[in-house]
Amino acid sequence: MTAVEERAGAAGADDYEARLQAFTGVELVPQRRGSDPVNVPMIRHWVEAMGETDPVHTDDDAARATGRSGPVAPASMAQAWVMRGYAASVAPAAGHSPFDDLAELLAEGGYTSVVATDSEFTFARELVPGDEVSVSEVLESISPEKRTGLGVGRFVTTVKTYRDAAGEVVATQRWRLLRFRPPGRGPEPRALRPRPAINRDNAFWFDAAREHRLVIQRCAACGTLRHPPGPVCAACGSLEQDTVEAAGRGAVHSFVVNHHPKHPAFDYPLVVAVVELTEGTRLITNLVGIAPEEVAIGLPVVLDWLDADPELSLPVFRPVAGKGT
Amino acid sequence: MTAALRPAPASVAVGDELPELAIPLTRTLIVATAIASRDYQDVHHDPELAVQRGSKDVFMNILTTNGLVERFVRGWAGSAAVVEAIRIRLGAPNYPGDTMVLRGSVGAVDGRRVEVAVRGENSLGVHVTGTVTVRLPGGAA
């Protein structure tokens, strides 16, 4: 991956989060009526499959014996009245709702699998045959990415409001889905490198690095170069300082090859080197464009730049005659 | 022939336990309930696509868990009871071949309004936890 691609990828991650969060509070599904009014045949299918034998759902006399005016649908069936059924699998709904936009955006993030995790139903009244149930759905929240037993995903919480033909609310349902990436499918977004501890003494160095300039702090009194940056010159004690820009050439002073423990931001094996610049100061850096077994103390190296993410650019070094990767 | 109406519990107190309900999770039950709830998501009826989507098999849909939890509590609360709320959270999936055992106890009583805490377990662990609020007929509680 080139630095430019890495930079674009990381910027995309921030942008993606913002695009997701923009759905908060949005009505995903405008008021939509179920295909059929509440009816006994569909209730019968439901209670048979569920193993529910209470006659109040299908039998007029039995329902009246409990003080009702006729059969009542099982409360939990509220959602079934507005399901689009098999039609949803074979023919997309007419038009394009924000719900479709959100589903597409989640698919773009790789969250192609879905499982319901929570349903919190409250019912204002029992539904009876003839009721025409409609539903609208508003997005309440989208969680940050979570690692779950099913895979990496996001919890998407909505509130569904069910109304009758008169517009009265008959039920509300807080509804939570886990939208997840099936394991083993597609690359996960790269973790960010650990943030450097930037303070007033060293901020200039990281600022320069973002501009792809490798600078070295210099004592303004005696001219001694020093790295890492600090407030006081070790040679003369002066607090005055400025910088010079390094030529970007040096040699490996020492190195280690890191195999373990692994941090998800890095590729392994990872060559961590102390490079001595031709100016005389040394810095800790990574070597790129070279196999770990080819690294040797004294190896001449030249400066390159790693744009790890939009906030972080770091100097790295590659062999002077090294092959590109 | 219709089944008989079910009586309301003679008395209700916090801590009362509901009769346990064991539900064999046949493949037919999982598919039939998904279709009865008009849920044609492939993960609830097509094993091959369910596996492709990261599941080990088809699994019960949440509308059915809602329906079974309602059935479980209604069986105890009686035919005249009105269900006012069903709040559930899902855990381990209900896969074919397993058995889910529903257990419940009265968590709160406020006049005729009773909140039942429900827990359904299968061989993998807890499939569902939640509460069901029912309004019992006058004088029963």
Coordinates of N, CA and C in Angstrom, one line a residue, chain B:
Chain B
M1 N -63.1 -28.5 17.1 CA -63.0 -28.5 18.5 C -62.0 -27.5 19.0
T2 N -62.4 -26.6 19.9 CA -61.4 -25.7 20.4 C -61.0 -26.1 21.8
A3 N -59.8 -25.7 22.1 CA -59.2 -25.9 23.5 C -60.0 -25.1 24.5
A4 N -59.9 -25.5 25.7 CA -60.6 -24.8 26.8 C -59.9 -23.5 27.1
L5 N -60.7 -22.6 27.7 CA -60.1 -21.4 28.2 C -59.2 -21.7 29.4
R6 N -58.2 -20.9 29.6 CA -57.3 -21.1 30.7 C -57.6 -20.2 31.9
P7 N -57.7 -20.7 33.1 CA -58.0 -19.8 34.2 C -56.8 -18.9 34.5
A8 N -57.1 -17.8 35.2 CA -56.0 -16.9 35.7 C -55.5 -17.6 37.0
P9 N -54.2 -17.3 37.3 CA -53.7 -17.9 38.6 C -54.5 -17.5 39.8
A10 N -54.7 -18.4 40.7 CA -55.6 -18.1 41.9 C -55.0 -17.0 42.7
S11 N -53.7 -17.0 42.9 CA -53.1 -15.9 43.6 C -51.7 -15.6 43.0
V12 N -51.2 -14.4 43.2 CA -50.0 -14.0 42.5 C -49.1 -13.3 43.6
A13 N -47.9 -13.7 43.7 CA -47.0 -13.0 44.6 C -45.6 -13.0 44.0
V14 N -44.8 -12.0 44.4 CA -43.5 -11.9 43.9 C -42.7 -13.1 44.2
G15 N -42.0 -13.7 43.3 CA -41.2 -14.9 43.6 C -41.9 -16.1 43.1
D16 N -43.2 -16.1 42.8 CA -44.0 -17.2 42.3 C -43.3 -17.7 41.0
E17 N -43.1 -19.0 40.9 CA -42.5 -19.5 39.6 C -43.6 -20.1 38.7
L18 N -43.3 -19.8 37.4 CA -44.2 -20.3 36.4 C -43.9 -21.8 36.1
P19 N -44.9 -22.5 35.6 CA -44.6 -23.9 35.1 C -43.6 -23.8 34.0
E20 N -42.5 -24.7 34.1 CA -41.5 -24.7 33.1 C -42.1 -25.2 31.8
L21 N -41.5 -24.6 30.7 CA -42.0 -25.1 29.3 C -40.8 -25.5 28.5
A22 N -40.7 -26.7 28.1 CA -39.6 -27.2 27.2 C -40.1 -27.3 25.8
I23 N -39.4 -26.6 24.9 CA -39.8 -26.6 23.5 C -38.8 -27.3 22.6
P24 N -39.1 -28.4 22.0 CA -38.2 -29.1 21.1 C -38.0 -28.2 19.9
L25 N -36.8 -27.9 19.6 CA -36.5 -27.0 18.4 C -36.3 -27.8 17.2
T26 N -37.3 -28.3 16.6 CA -37.2 -29.0 15.3 C -36.9 -28.0 14.2
R27 N -36.4 -28.5 13.1 CA -36.1 -27.7 12.0 C -37.5 -27.2 11.4
T28 N -38.5 -28.1 11.5 CA -39.8 -27.7 11.0 C -40.3 -26.5 11.9
L29 N -40.2 -26.6 13.2 CA -40.6 -25.5 14.0 C -40.0 -24.2 13.6
I30 N -38.7 -24.2 13.5 CA -37.9 -23.0 13.2 C -38.3 -22.4 11.8
V31 N -38.6 -23.2 10.8 CA -39.0 -22.7 9.5 C -40.5 -22.3 9.6
A32 N -41.3 -23.1 10.2 CA -42.7 -22.8 10.2 C -43.0 -21.5 10.9
T33 N -42.4 -21.3 12.0 CA -42.6 -20.1 12.8 C -42.1 -18.9 12.1
A34 N -40.9 -19.0 11.4 CA -40.4 -17.9 10.6 C -41.4 -17.5 9.5
I35 N -41.9 -18.5 8.8 CA -42.9 -18.2 7.8 C -44.2 -17.6 8.3
A36 N -44.7 -18.2 9.4 CA -45.9 -17.7 10.0 C -45.7 -16.2 10.5
S37 N -44.5 -15.8 10.8 CA -44.3 -14.4 11.1 C -43.9 -13.6 9.9
R38 N -44.0 -14.2 8.7 CA -43.7 -13.5 7.5 C -42.3 -13.1 7.3
D39 N -41.4 -13.8 8.0 CA -40.0 -13.5 8.0 C -39.3 -14.5 7.0
Y40 N -39.0 -14.1 5.9 CA -38.4 -14.9 4.8 C -36.9 -14.7 4.7
Q41 N -36.2 -14.1 5.8 CA -34.8 -14.0 5.8 C -34.2 -15.4 5.6
D42 N -33.3 -15.6 4.7 CA -32.8 -16.9 4.3 C -32.2 -17.6 5.5
V43 N -31.6 -16.9 6.5 CA -30.9 -17.6 7.6 C -31.9 -18.3 8.5
H44 N -33.2 -18.1 8.3 CA -34.2 -18.8 9.1 C -34.8 -20.0 8.4
H45 N -34.4 -20.2 7.1 CA -35.0 -21.4 6.4 C -34.0 -22.1 5.5
D46 N -32.9 -21.4 5.1 CA -32.0 -22.0 4.1 C -30.6 -22.3 4.7
P47 N -30.4 -23.6 5.1 CA -29.1 -23.9 5.8 C -27.9 -23.5 5.1
E48 N -27.9 -23.7 3.7 CA -26.6 -23.3 3.0 C -26.3 -21.9 3.1
L49 N -27.3 -21.0 2.9 CA -27.1 -19.6 2.9 C -26.8 -19.1 4.4
A50 N -27.4 -19.8 5.3 CA -27.2 -19.5 6.7 C -25.7 -19.7 7.0
V51 N -25.1 -20.8 6.5 CA -23.7 -21.1 6.8 C -22.8 -20.0 6.1
Q52 N -23.2 -19.7 4.8 CA -22.5 -18.6 4.1 C -22.5 -17.3 4.9
R53 N -23.5 -17.1 5.6 CA -23.6 -15.8 6.4 C -23.0 -15.9 7.8
G54 N -22.3 -17.0 8.0 CA -21.5 -17.1 9.3 C -22.2 -17.8 10.4
S55 N -23.4 -18.4 10.1 CA -24.1 -19.2 11.2 C -23.8 -20.7 10.9
K56 N -24.0 -21.5 12.0 CA -23.7 -22.9 11.7 C -24.9 -23.7 11.1
D57 N -26.0 -23.0 11.2 CA -27.2 -23.6 10.6 C -28.3 -22.5 10.6
V58 N -29.5 -22.9 10.1 CA -30.6 -22.0 10.3 C -30.9 -21.7 11.8
F59 N -31.4 -20.6 12.1 CA -31.7 -20.4 13.6 C -33.0 -19.7 13.7
M60 N -33.6 -19.8 14.9 CA -34.9 -19.2 15.1 C -34.9 -17.7 15.0
N61 N -36.0 -17.1 14.4 CA -36.0 -15.6 14.3 C -36.6 -15.0 15.6
I62 N -36.3 -13.7 15.8 CA -36.7 -13.1 17.0 C -38.2 -13.0 17.2
L63 N -38.9 -12.8 16.1 CA -40.4 -12.8 16.2 C -40.9 -14.0 16.9
T64 N -40.3 -15.1 16.6 CA -40.7 -16.4 17.2 C -40.4 -16.5 18.7
T65 N -39.2 -16.0 19.0 CA -38.8 -16.0 20.4 C -39.9 -15.1 21.2
N66 N -40.2 -14.0 20.6 CA -41.3 -13.1 21.2 C -42.6 -13.9 21.3
G67 N -42.9 -14.7 20.3 CA -44.2 -15.4 20.3 C -44.2 -16.6 21.3
L68 N -43.0 -17.2 21.5 CA -42.9 -18.3 22.4 C -42.9 -17.8 23.9
V69 N -42.2 -16.7 24.1 CA -42.2 -16.1 25.4 C -43.6 -15.6 25.8
E70 N -44.4 -15.1 24.8 CA -45.8 -14.7 25.1 C -46.6 -15.9 25.4
R71 N -46.4 -17.0 24.6 CA -47.2 -18.2 24.9 C -46.9 -18.8 26.3
F72 N -45.6 -18.7 26.6 CA -45.2 -19.2 27.9 C -45.9 -18.5 29.1
V73 N -45.9 -17.2 29.0 CA -46.5 -16.4 30.1 C -48.0 -16.4 30.0
R74 N -48.6 -16.4 28.8 CA -50.1 -16.5 28.7 C -50.6 -17.8 29.3
G75 N -49.8 -18.9 29.1 CA -50.2 -20.2 29.6 C -50.4 -20.2 31.1
W76 N -49.6 -19.3 31.7 CA -49.8 -19.2 33.2 C -50.8 -18.1 33.6
A77 N -50.8 -17.0 32.8 CA -51.6 -15.9 33.2 C -53.1 -16.1 32.9
G78 N -53.4 -17.0 31.9 CA -54.8 -17.3 31.6 C -55.3 -16.6 30.4
S79 N -56.5 -17.1 29.9 CA -57.0 -16.5 28.7 C -57.4 -15.1 28.7
A80 N -57.8 -14.6 29.9 CA -58.3 -13.3 30.0 C -57.2 -12.2 30.2
A81 N -56.0 -12.7 30.4 CA -54.9 -11.7 30.6 C -54.6 -11.0 29.3
V82 N -54.2 -9.7 29.5 CA -53.8 -8.9 28.4 C -52.3 -8.6 28.5
V83 N -51.6 -8.9 27.4 CA -50.2 -8.7 27.4 C -49.9 -7.2 27.1
E84 N -49.2 -6.5 28.0 CA -48.9 -5.1 27.8 C -47.5 -4.8 27.4
A85 N -46.6 -5.7 27.6 CA -45.2 -5.5 27.2 C -44.4 -6.8 27.1
I86 N -43.5 -6.9 26.1 CA -42.6 -8.0 26.0 C -41.3 -7.4 25.7
R87 N -40.3 -7.6 26.6 CA -39.0 -7.0 26.4 C -38.0 -8.2 26.5
I88 N -37.3 -8.4 25.4 CA -36.4 -9.5 25.3 C -35.0 -9.2 24.8
R89 N -34.0 -9.9 25.3 CA -32.7 -9.8 24.7 C -32.2 -11.2 24.3
L90 N -31.7 -11.4 23.1 CA -31.3 -12.7 22.7 C -29.8 -12.9 23.0
G91 N -29.5 -14.2 23.2 CA -28.1 -14.6 23.4 C -27.8 -15.7 22.4
A92 N -27.6 -16.9 23.0 CA -27.2 -18.1 22.1 C -28.4 -18.4 21.2
P93 N -28.1 -18.7 19.9 CA -29.1 -18.9 18.9 C -29.8 -20.3 19.2
N94 N -31.1 -20.3 18.8 CA -31.9 -21.6 18.8 C -31.7 -22.3 17.5
Y95 N -30.8 -23.3 17.5 CA -30.5 -24.1 16.3 C -31.4 -25.4 16.3
P96 N -31.7 -25.9 15.1 CA -32.4 -27.2 15.0 C -31.8 -28.3 15.8
G97 N -32.6 -29.1 16.4 CA -32.1 -30.3 17.2 C -31.9 -30.1 18.6
D98 N -32.0 -28.8 19.0 CA -31.8 -28.5 20.4 C -33.1 -28.4 21.1
T99 N -33.1 -28.1 22.4 CA -34.4 -27.9 23.2 C -34.2 -26.6 24.0
M100 N -35.2 -25.8 23.9 CA -35.2 -24.6 24.8 C -36.2 -24.8 25.9
V101 N -35.7 -24.5 27.1 CA -36.5 -24.6 28.3 C -36.8 -23.2 28.8
L102 N -38.0 -22.8 28.9 CA -38.4 -21.5 29.4 C -38.8 -21.6 30.9
R103 N -38.2 -20.7 31.6 CA -38.5 -20.6 33.0 C -38.8 -19.1 33.3
G104 N -39.7 -19.0 34.4 CA -40.1 -17.6 34.7 C -40.5 -17.5 36.1
S105 N -40.5 -16.3 36.6 CA -41.0 -16.0 38.0 C -41.5 -14.6 38.1
V106 N -42.4 -14.4 39.0 CA -43.0 -13.1 39.1 C -42.0 -12.1 39.7
G107 N -41.8 -11.0 39.0 CA -40.8 -10.1 39.5 C -41.4 -8.9 40.2
A108 N -42.6 -8.6 39.8 CA -43.3 -7.4 40.5 C -44.8 -7.5 40.3
V109 N -45.5 -7.0 41.3 CA -47.0 -7.1 41.2 C -47.4 -5.7 41.6
D110 N -48.3 -5.1 40.7 CA -48.8 -3.7 41.0 C -50.3 -3.8 40.7
G111 N -51.1 -4.1 41.7 CA -52.5 -4.3 41.5 C -52.7 -5.5 40.5
R112 N -53.4 -5.3 39.4 CA -53.6 -6.4 38.5 C -52.4 -6.6 37.5
R113 N -51.5 -5.6 37.5 CA -50.4 -5.7 36.6 C -49.2 -6.4 37.2
V114 N -48.8 -7.4 36.4 CA -47.8 -8.3 36.9 C -46.6 -8.4 35.9
E115 N -45.4 -8.3 36.4 CA -44.2 -8.4 35.6 C -43.6 -9.7 35.8
V116 N -43.4 -10.5 34.8 CA -42.8 -11.8 34.9 C -41.4 -11.7 34.3
A117 N -40.4 -12.2 35.0 CA -39.0 -12.3 34.4 C -38.9 -13.7 33.8
V118 N -38.4 -13.7 32.5 CA -38.4 -14.9 31.7 C -36.9 -15.2 31.3
R119 N -36.6 -16.5 31.3 CA -35.3 -16.9 30.8 C -35.4 -18.2 30.0
G120 N -34.9 -18.2 28.9 CA -35.0 -19.5 28.1 C -33.6 -20.0 27.8
E121 N -33.3 -21.2 28.1 CA -32.0 -21.8 27.9 C -32.0 -22.9 26.9
N122 N -30.9 -23.0 26.1 CA -30.7 -24.2 25.3 C -29.4 -24.8 25.6
S123 N -28.9 -25.8 24.9 CA -27.7 -26.5 25.3 C -26.5 -25.6 25.1
L124 N -26.6 -24.5 24.4 CA -25.5 -23.5 24.2 C -25.4 -22.5 25.3
G125 N -26.5 -22.3 26.0 CA -26.5 -21.3 27.1 C -27.9 -20.6 27.1
V126 N -27.8 -19.3 27.4 CA -29.1 -18.5 27.5 C -29.5 -18.0 26.2
H127 N -30.6 -18.4 25.7 CA -31.1 -17.9 24.4 C -31.8 -16.6 24.6
V128 N -32.6 -16.5 25.6 CA -33.4 -15.3 25.8 C -33.5 -14.9 27.3
T129 N -33.4 -13.6 27.6 CA -33.8 -13.1 28.9 C -34.7 -12.0 28.6
G130 N -35.6 -11.7 29.6 CA -36.5 -10.6 29.4 C -37.6 -10.5 30.4
T131 N -38.6 -9.6 30.2 CA -39.7 -9.5 31.1 C -41.0 -9.4 30.2
V132 N -42.1 -9.9 30.8 CA -43.4 -9.8 30.1 C -44.3 -9.1 31.2
T133 N -45.0 -8.1 30.7 CA -45.9 -7.4 31.6 C -47.3 -7.8 31.2
V134 N -48.1 -8.4 32.1 CA -49.5 -8.8 31.8 C -50.4 -8.1 32.8
R135 N -51.6 -7.8 32.3 CA -52.7 -7.3 33.1 C -53.7 -8.4 33.3
L136 N -53.8 -8.8 34.6 CA -54.7 -10.0 34.9 C -56.1 -9.4 35.0
P137 N -57.1 -10.3 34.8 CA -58.5 -9.9 34.9 C -58.8 -9.4 36.4
G138 N -59.7 -8.6 36.5 CA -60.1 -8.0 37.8 C -60.2 -9.0 38.9
G139 N -59.7 -8.7 40.1 CA -59.9 -9.5 41.3 C -58.9 -10.7 41.3
A140 N -58.2 -11.0 40.3 CA -57.3 -12.2 40.3 C -56.0 -12.0 41.0
A141 N -55.6 -10.7 41.1 CA -54.3 -10.5 41.8 C -54.4 -9.8 43.1

